[in-house]
Amino acid sequence: MGIVGAVDYQAETGAIMVVFDRRLPDPAQRLELSVVHPTIPNRDQVVTLTAVDDASYAGRIDPLSDARWKLTLQPEQGDWRISGRLPLPGNGRSSLD
């Protein structure tokens, strides 16, 4: 499908936004973002992101500790999935593909 997105995480507020490089082929109202700690499973989170427009989704997560977090994003029905890493500390930005 060639879906590519950019993640922006604001540590101060817990706000997280995903912006796609183009409109999704079948836009969902909500997407599920899994945020997985590399070594400590009880720090993992799953958050629902809601549509801001046809190419942007936003939500909030609990504060993340310093780690190289694995991110997996998919619609609730699981038709596709993209993933990436969010290294913290850092600028709070990463790509998903």
mmCIF file of N, CA and C in Angstrom:
data_model
loop_
_atom_site.group_PDB
_atom_site.id
_atom_site.type_symbol
_atom_site.label_atom_id
_atom_site.label_comp_id
_atom_site.label_asym_id
_atom_site.label_seq_id
_atom_site.Cartn_x
_atom_site.Cartn_y
_atom_site.Cartn_z
ATOM 1 N N MET A 1 0.810 -1.205 0.000
ATOM 2 C CA MET A 1 0.000 0.000 0.000
ATOM 3 C C MET A 1 0.848 1.260 0.000
ATOM 4 N N GLY A 2 2.079 1.172 0.481
ATOM 5 C CA GLY A 2 2.957 2.330 0.475
ATOM 6 C C GLY A 2 2.551 3.424 1.438
ATOM 7 N N ILE A 3 1.980 3.054 2.589
ATOM 8 C CA ILE A 3 1.549 4.050 3.573
ATOM 9 C C ILE A 3 2.758 4.493 4.380
ATOM 10 N N VAL A 4 2.956 5.798 4.465
ATOM 11 C CA VAL A 4 4.079 6.378 5.209
ATOM 12 C C VAL A 4 3.538 7.502 6.084
ATOM 13 N N GLY A 5 3.997 7.540 7.341
ATOM 14 C CA GLY A 5 3.557 8.588 8.246
ATOM 15 C C GLY A 5 4.700 9.126 9.082
ATOM 16 N N ALA A 6 4.476 10.295 9.663
ATOM 17 C CA ALA A 6 5.442 10.911 10.573
ATOM 18 C C ALA A 6 4.773 11.065 11.932
ATOM 19 N N VAL A 7 5.501 10.720 12.987
ATOM 20 C CA VAL A 7 5.005 10.810 14.358
ATOM 21 C C VAL A 7 5.630 12.014 15.029
ATOM 22 N N ASP A 8 4.809 12.748 15.781
ATOM 23 C CA ASP A 8 5.290 13.866 16.588
ATOM 24 C C ASP A 8 4.766 13.663 18.008
ATOM 25 N N TYR A 9 5.685 13.461 18.973
ATOM 26 C CA TYR A 9 5.336 13.228 20.371
ATOM 27 C C TYR A 9 5.797 14.416 21.203
ATOM 28 N N GLN A 10 4.876 14.987 21.957
ATOM 29 C CA GLN A 10 5.178 16.112 22.849
ATOM 30 C C GLN A 10 5.246 15.591 24.285
ATOM 31 N N ALA A 11 6.446 15.429 24.816
ATOM 32 C CA ALA A 11 6.634 14.845 26.144
ATOM 33 C C ALA A 11 5.937 15.639 27.242
ATOM 34 N N GLU A 12 5.882 16.967 27.098
ATOM 35 C CA GLU A 12 5.299 17.809 28.144
ATOM 36 C C GLU A 12 3.807 17.563 28.333
ATOM 37 N N THR A 13 3.106 17.240 27.266
ATOM 38 C CA THR A 13 1.644 17.097 27.324
ATOM 39 C C THR A 13 1.160 15.675 27.065
ATOM 40 N N GLY A 14 2.015 14.822 26.523
ATOM 41 C CA GLY A 14 1.602 13.478 26.146
ATOM 42 C C GLY A 14 0.893 13.437 24.805
ATOM 43 N N ALA A 15 0.803 14.583 24.133
ATOM 44 C CA ALA A 15 0.139 14.626 22.828
ATOM 45 C C ALA A 15 0.970 13.875 21.803
ATOM 46 N N ILE A 16 0.285 13.095 20.984
ATOM 47 C CA ILE A 16 0.958 12.384 19.907
ATOM 48 C C ILE A 16 0.129 12.554 18.642
ATOM 49 N N MET A 17 0.809 12.868 17.553
ATOM 50 C CA MET A 17 0.127 13.080 16.285
ATOM 51 C C MET A 17 0.840 12.298 15.193
ATOM 52 N N VAL A 18 0.056 11.705 14.309
ATOM 53 C CA VAL A 18 0.584 11.024 13.137
ATOM 54 C C VAL A 18 0.044 11.745 11.910
ATOM 55 N N VAL A 19 0.954 12.151 11.033
ATOM 56 C CA VAL A 19 0.580 12.821 9.789
ATOM 57 C C VAL A 19 1.097 11.962 8.642
ATOM 58 N N PHE A 20 0.189 11.573 7.755
ATOM 59 C CA PHE A 20 0.547 10.751 6.604
ATOM 60 C C PHE A 20 0.987 11.623 5.451
ATOM 61 N N ASP A 21 1.786 11.027 4.544
ATOM 62 C CA ASP A 21 2.291 11.781 3.404
ATOM 63 C C ASP A 21 1.207 12.059 2.361
ATOM 64 N N ARG A 22 0.082 11.370 2.486
ATOM 65 C CA ARG A 22 -1.067 11.609 1.596
ATOM 66 C C ARG A 22 -2.316 11.041 2.272
ATOM 67 N N ARG A 23 -3.463 11.328 1.684
ATOM 68 C CA ARG A 23 -4.725 10.826 2.209
ATOM 69 C C ARG A 23 -4.707 9.299 2.222
ATOM 70 N N LEU A 24 -5.203 8.703 3.288
ATOM 71 C CA LEU A 24 -5.259 7.248 3.353
ATOM 72 C C LEU A 24 -6.246 6.716 2.324
ATOM 73 N N PRO A 25 -5.986 5.519 1.766
ATOM 74 C CA PRO A 25 -6.873 4.976 0.744
ATOM 75 C C PRO A 25 -8.297 4.730 1.255
ATOM 76 N N ASP A 26 -8.428 4.360 2.506
ATOM 77 C CA ASP A 26 -9.734 4.120 3.113
ATOM 78 C C ASP A 26 -9.684 4.708 4.524
ATOM 79 N N PRO A 27 -9.849 6.029 4.655
ATOM 80 C CA PRO A 27 -9.659 6.673 5.955
ATOM 81 C C PRO A 27 -10.556 6.100 7.052
ATOM 82 N N ALA A 28 -9.955 5.790 8.179
ATOM 83 C CA ALA A 28 -10.682 5.309 9.347
ATOM 84 C C ALA A 28 -10.907 6.482 10.290
ATOM 85 N N GLN A 29 -11.934 6.398 11.091
ATOM 86 C CA GLN A 29 -12.158 7.432 12.098
ATOM 87 C C GLN A 29 -11.157 7.314 13.236
ATOM 88 N N ARG A 30 -10.704 6.090 13.495
ATOM 89 C CA ARG A 30 -9.756 5.860 14.579
ATOM 90 C C ARG A 30 -8.680 4.870 14.152
ATOM 91 N N LEU A 31 -7.478 5.086 14.683
ATOM 92 C CA LEU A 31 -6.358 4.180 14.477
ATOM 93 C C LEU A 31 -5.837 3.748 15.830
ATOM 94 N N GLU A 32 -5.249 2.573 15.893
ATOM 95 C CA GLU A 32 -4.679 2.055 17.132
ATOM 96 C C GLU A 32 -3.154 2.129 17.054
ATOM 97 N N LEU A 33 -2.560 2.811 18.028
ATOM 98 C CA LEU A 33 -1.110 2.938 18.112
ATOM 99 C C LEU A 33 -0.606 2.141 19.311
ATOM 100 N N SER A 34 0.258 1.165 19.039
ATOM 101 C CA SER A 34 0.925 0.412 20.106
ATOM 102 C C SER A 34 2.295 1.022 20.321
ATOM 103 N N VAL A 35 2.609 1.304 21.582
ATOM 104 C CA VAL A 35 3.887 1.893 21.967
ATOM 105 C C VAL A 35 4.545 0.882 22.907
ATOM 106 N N VAL A 36 5.603 0.238 22.433
ATOM 107 C CA VAL A 36 6.178 -0.898 23.140
ATOM 108 C C VAL A 36 7.595 -0.584 23.610
ATOM 109 N N HIS A 37 7.818 -0.741 24.921
ATOM 110 C CA HIS A 37 9.151 -0.560 25.500
ATOM 111 C C HIS A 37 10.022 -1.748 25.094
ATOM 112 N N PRO A 38 11.305 -1.523 24.789
ATOM 113 C CA PRO A 38 12.146 -2.621 24.296
ATOM 114 C C PRO A 38 12.430 -3.725 25.319
ATOM 115 N N THR A 39 12.346 -3.421 26.625
ATOM 116 C CA THR A 39 12.705 -4.439 27.617
ATOM 117 C C THR A 39 11.743 -4.557 28.797
ATOM 118 N N ILE A 40 10.851 -3.599 28.986
ATOM 119 C CA ILE A 40 9.982 -3.614 30.164
ATOM 120 C C ILE A 40 8.515 -3.616 29.718
ATOM 121 N N PRO A 41 7.895 -4.803 29.631
ATOM 122 C CA PRO A 41 6.542 -4.912 29.091
ATOM 123 C C PRO A 41 5.475 -4.103 29.840
ATOM 124 N N ASN A 42 5.628 -3.887 31.145
ATOM 125 C CA ASN A 42 4.579 -3.151 31.861
ATOM 126 C C ASN A 42 4.578 -1.652 31.550
ATOM 127 N N ARG A 43 5.497 -1.199 30.716
ATOM 128 C CA ARG A 43 5.489 0.197 30.262
ATOM 129 C C ARG A 43 4.829 0.361 28.887
ATOM 130 N N ASP A 44 4.448 -0.752 28.269
ATOM 131 C CA ASP A 44 3.802 -0.706 26.962
ATOM 132 C C ASP A 44 2.454 0.002 27.072
ATOM 133 N N GLN A 45 2.052 0.655 25.980
ATOM 134 C CA GLN A 45 0.773 1.353 25.934
ATOM 135 C C GLN A 45 0.108 1.104 24.590
ATOM 136 N N VAL A 46 -1.210 1.150 24.597
ATOM 137 C CA VAL A 46 -2.000 1.139 23.367
ATOM 138 C C VAL A 46 -2.942 2.320 23.473
ATOM 139 N N VAL A 47 -2.932 3.161 22.441
ATOM 140 C CA VAL A 47 -3.761 4.367 22.454
ATOM 141 C C VAL A 47 -4.549 4.441 21.151
ATOM 142 N N THR A 48 -5.767 4.961 21.255
ATOM 143 C CA THR A 48 -6.591 5.188 20.072
ATOM 144 C C THR A 48 -6.376 6.620 19.602
ATOM 145 N N LEU A 49 -6.010 6.748 18.335
ATOM 146 C CA LEU A 49 -5.854 8.065 17.718
ATOM 147 C C LEU A 49 -7.109 8.361 16.907
ATOM 148 N N THR A 50 -7.603 9.581 17.003
ATOM 149 C CA THR A 50 -8.802 9.962 16.256
ATOM 150 C C THR A 50 -8.426 10.883 15.102
ATOM 151 N N ALA A 51 -9.240 10.830 14.058
ATOM 152 C CA ALA A 51 -8.968 11.605 12.849
ATOM 153 C C ALA A 51 -9.084 13.095 13.120
ATOM 154 N N VAL A 52 -8.076 13.845 12.675
ATOM 155 C CA VAL A 52 -8.107 15.305 12.672
ATOM 156 C C VAL A 52 -8.585 15.765 11.298
ATOM 157 N N ASP A 53 -8.090 15.078 10.267
ATOM 158 C CA ASP A 53 -8.526 15.279 8.880
ATOM 159 C C ASP A 53 -8.203 13.985 8.127
ATOM 160 N N ASP A 54 -8.219 13.992 6.801
ATOM 161 C CA ASP A 54 -7.995 12.773 6.023
ATOM 162 C C ASP A 54 -6.573 12.222 6.103
ATOM 163 N N ALA A 55 -5.632 13.001 6.622
ATOM 164 C CA ALA A 55 -4.242 12.552 6.659
ATOM 165 C C ALA A 55 -3.575 12.733 8.022
ATOM 166 N N SER A 56 -4.345 13.105 9.071
ATOM 167 C CA SER A 56 -3.762 13.344 10.393
ATOM 168 C C SER A 56 -4.630 12.726 11.485
ATOM 169 N N TYR A 57 -3.955 12.156 12.477
ATOM 170 C CA TYR A 57 -4.630 11.537 13.612
ATOM 171 C C TYR A 57 -3.909 11.962 14.889
ATOM 172 N N ALA A 58 -4.676 12.132 15.979
ATOM 173 C CA ALA A 58 -4.075 12.617 17.220
ATOM 174 C C ALA A 58 -4.645 11.884 18.430
ATOM 175 N N GLY A 59 -3.853 11.878 19.510
ATOM 176 C CA GLY A 59 -4.270 11.283 20.772
ATOM 177 C C GLY A 59 -3.308 11.680 21.870
ATOM 178 N N ARG A 60 -3.449 11.050 23.037
ATOM 179 C CA ARG A 60 -2.564 11.313 24.178
ATOM 180 C C ARG A 60 -2.121 10.000 24.791
ATOM 181 N N ILE A 61 -0.862 9.988 25.242
ATOM 182 C CA ILE A 61 -0.321 8.822 25.917
ATOM 183 C C ILE A 61 0.310 9.254 27.233
ATOM 184 N N ASP A 62 0.493 8.281 28.113
ATOM 185 C CA ASP A 62 1.200 8.539 29.366
ATOM 186 C C ASP A 62 2.653 8.864 29.036
ATOM 187 N N PRO A 63 3.339 9.585 29.932
ATOM 188 C CA PRO A 63 4.742 9.945 29.669
ATOM 189 C C PRO A 63 5.599 8.716 29.359
ATOM 190 N N LEU A 64 6.507 8.894 28.424
ATOM 191 C CA LEU A 64 7.413 7.819 28.031
ATOM 192 C C LEU A 64 8.792 8.038 28.636
ATOM 193 N N SER A 65 9.388 6.970 29.139
ATOM 194 C CA SER A 65 10.738 7.045 29.687
ATOM 195 C C SER A 65 11.757 6.976 28.553
ATOM 196 N N ASP A 66 13.013 7.212 28.884
ATOM 197 C CA ASP A 66 14.085 7.128 27.894
ATOM 198 C C ASP A 66 14.209 5.684 27.414
ATOM 199 N N ALA A 67 14.073 5.499 26.121
ATOM 200 C CA ALA A 67 14.187 4.174 25.508
ATOM 201 C C ALA A 67 14.043 4.345 24.004
ATOM 202 N N ARG A 68 14.230 3.269 23.290
ATOM 203 C CA ARG A 68 13.985 3.253 21.843
ATOM 204 C C ARG A 68 12.671 2.507 21.634
ATOM 205 N N TRP A 69 11.563 3.236 21.739
ATOM 206 C CA TRP A 69 10.213 2.688 21.708
ATOM 207 C C TRP A 69 9.855 2.154 20.325
ATOM 208 N N LYS A 70 9.208 1.003 20.289
ATOM 209 C CA LYS A 70 8.697 0.454 19.022
ATOM 210 C C LYS A 70 7.255 0.917 18.860
ATOM 211 N N LEU A 71 6.936 1.474 17.708
ATOM 212 C CA LEU A 71 5.601 1.964 17.406
ATOM 213 C C LEU A 71 4.985 1.112 16.307
ATOM 214 N N THR A 72 3.727 0.734 16.491
ATOM 215 C CA THR A 72 2.971 0.020 15.465
ATOM 216 C C THR A 72 1.612 0.689 15.352
ATOM 217 N N LEU A 73 1.236 1.053 14.132
ATOM 218 C CA LEU A 73 -0.014 1.765 13.883
ATOM 219 C C LEU A 73 -0.852 0.979 12.888
ATOM 220 N N GLN A 74 -2.154 0.849 13.210
ATOM 221 C CA GLN A 74 -3.067 0.158 12.308
ATOM 222 C C GLN A 74 -4.492 0.621 12.558
ATOM 223 N N PRO A 75 -5.363 0.474 11.549
ATOM 224 C CA PRO A 75 -6.766 0.766 11.784
ATOM 225 C C PRO A 75 -7.366 -0.311 12.686
ATOM 226 N N GLU A 76 -8.494 -0.006 13.312
ATOM 227 C CA GLU A 76 -9.113 -0.964 14.226
ATOM 228 C C GLU A 76 -9.410 -2.302 13.544
ATOM 229 N N GLN A 77 -9.778 -2.294 12.271
ATOM 230 C CA GLN A 77 -10.083 -3.534 11.559
ATOM 231 C C GLN A 77 -8.831 -4.260 11.077
ATOM 232 N N GLY A 78 -7.646 -3.660 11.224
ATOM 233 C CA GLY A 78 -6.383 -4.329 10.933
ATOM 234 C C GLY A 78 -6.089 -4.583 9.463
ATOM 235 N N ASP A 79 -6.595 -3.765 8.558
ATOM 236 C CA ASP A 79 -6.377 -3.950 7.125
ATOM 237 C C ASP A 79 -4.927 -3.737 6.704
ATOM 238 N N TRP A 80 -4.185 -2.924 7.429
ATOM 239 C CA TRP A 80 -2.788 -2.635 7.144
ATOM 240 C C TRP A 80 -2.090 -2.298 8.454
ATOM 241 N N ARG A 81 -0.763 -2.249 8.411
ATOM 242 C CA ARG A 81 0.014 -1.931 9.605
ATOM 243 C C ARG A 81 1.326 -1.296 9.171
ATOM 244 N N ILE A 82 1.735 -0.246 9.885
ATOM 245 C CA ILE A 82 3.044 0.350 9.664
ATOM 246 C C ILE A 82 3.737 0.477 11.019
ATOM 247 N N SER A 83 5.056 0.541 10.994
ATOM 248 C CA SER A 83 5.785 0.587 12.263
ATOM 249 C C SER A 83 7.039 1.437 12.134
ATOM 250 N N GLY A 84 7.626 1.722 13.289
ATOM 251 C CA GLY A 84 8.850 2.503 13.349
ATOM 252 C C GLY A 84 9.366 2.525 14.775
ATOM 253 N N ARG A 85 10.369 3.346 15.017
ATOM 254 C CA ARG A 85 10.972 3.487 16.349
ATOM 255 C C ARG A 85 10.953 4.954 16.753
ATOM 256 N N LEU A 86 10.736 5.191 18.046
ATOM 257 C CA LEU A 86 10.778 6.536 18.602
ATOM 258 C C LEU A 86 11.852 6.563 19.680
ATOM 259 N N PRO A 87 13.054 7.071 19.353
ATOM 260 C CA PRO A 87 14.127 7.112 20.348
ATOM 261 C C PRO A 87 13.962 8.312 21.281
ATOM 262 N N LEU A 88 13.975 8.020 22.583
ATOM 263 C CA LEU A 88 13.907 9.077 23.594
ATOM 264 C C LEU A 88 15.054 8.893 24.566
ATOM 265 N N PRO A 89 15.769 9.915 25.006
ATOM 266 C CA PRO A 89 15.441 11.291 24.671
ATOM 267 C C PRO A 89 15.731 11.573 23.206
ATOM 268 N N GLY A 90 15.130 12.590 22.726
ATOM 269 C CA GLY A 90 15.280 12.973 21.335
ATOM 270 C C GLY A 90 14.301 14.085 21.040
ATOM 271 N N ASN A 91 14.070 14.336 19.765
ATOM 272 C CA ASN A 91 13.197 15.443 19.398
ATOM 273 C C ASN A 91 11.725 15.049 19.366
ATOM 274 N N GLY A 92 11.407 13.778 19.656
ATOM 275 C CA GLY A 92 10.019 13.333 19.701
ATOM 276 C C GLY A 92 9.428 13.080 18.330
ATOM 277 N N ARG A 93 10.275 12.974 17.322
ATOM 278 C CA ARG A 93 9.788 12.758 15.951
ATOM 279 C C ARG A 93 10.367 11.472 15.392
ATOM 280 N N SER A 94 9.561 10.821 14.571
ATOM 281 C CA SER A 94 9.995 9.585 13.943
ATOM 282 C C SER A 94 9.128 9.321 12.718
ATOM 283 N N SER A 95 9.529 8.339 11.922
ATOM 284 C CA SER A 95 8.731 7.980 10.748
ATOM 285 C C SER A 95 8.172 6.571 10.928
ATOM 286 N N LEU A 96 7.057 6.328 10.250
ATOM 287 C CA LEU A 96 6.408 5.015 10.252
ATOM 288 C C LEU A 96 6.245 4.590 8.800
ATOM 289 N N ASP A 97 6.573 3.332 8.520
ATOM 290 C CA ASP A 97 6.327 2.798 7.173
ATOM 291 C C ASP A 97 6.226 1.292 7.224
#
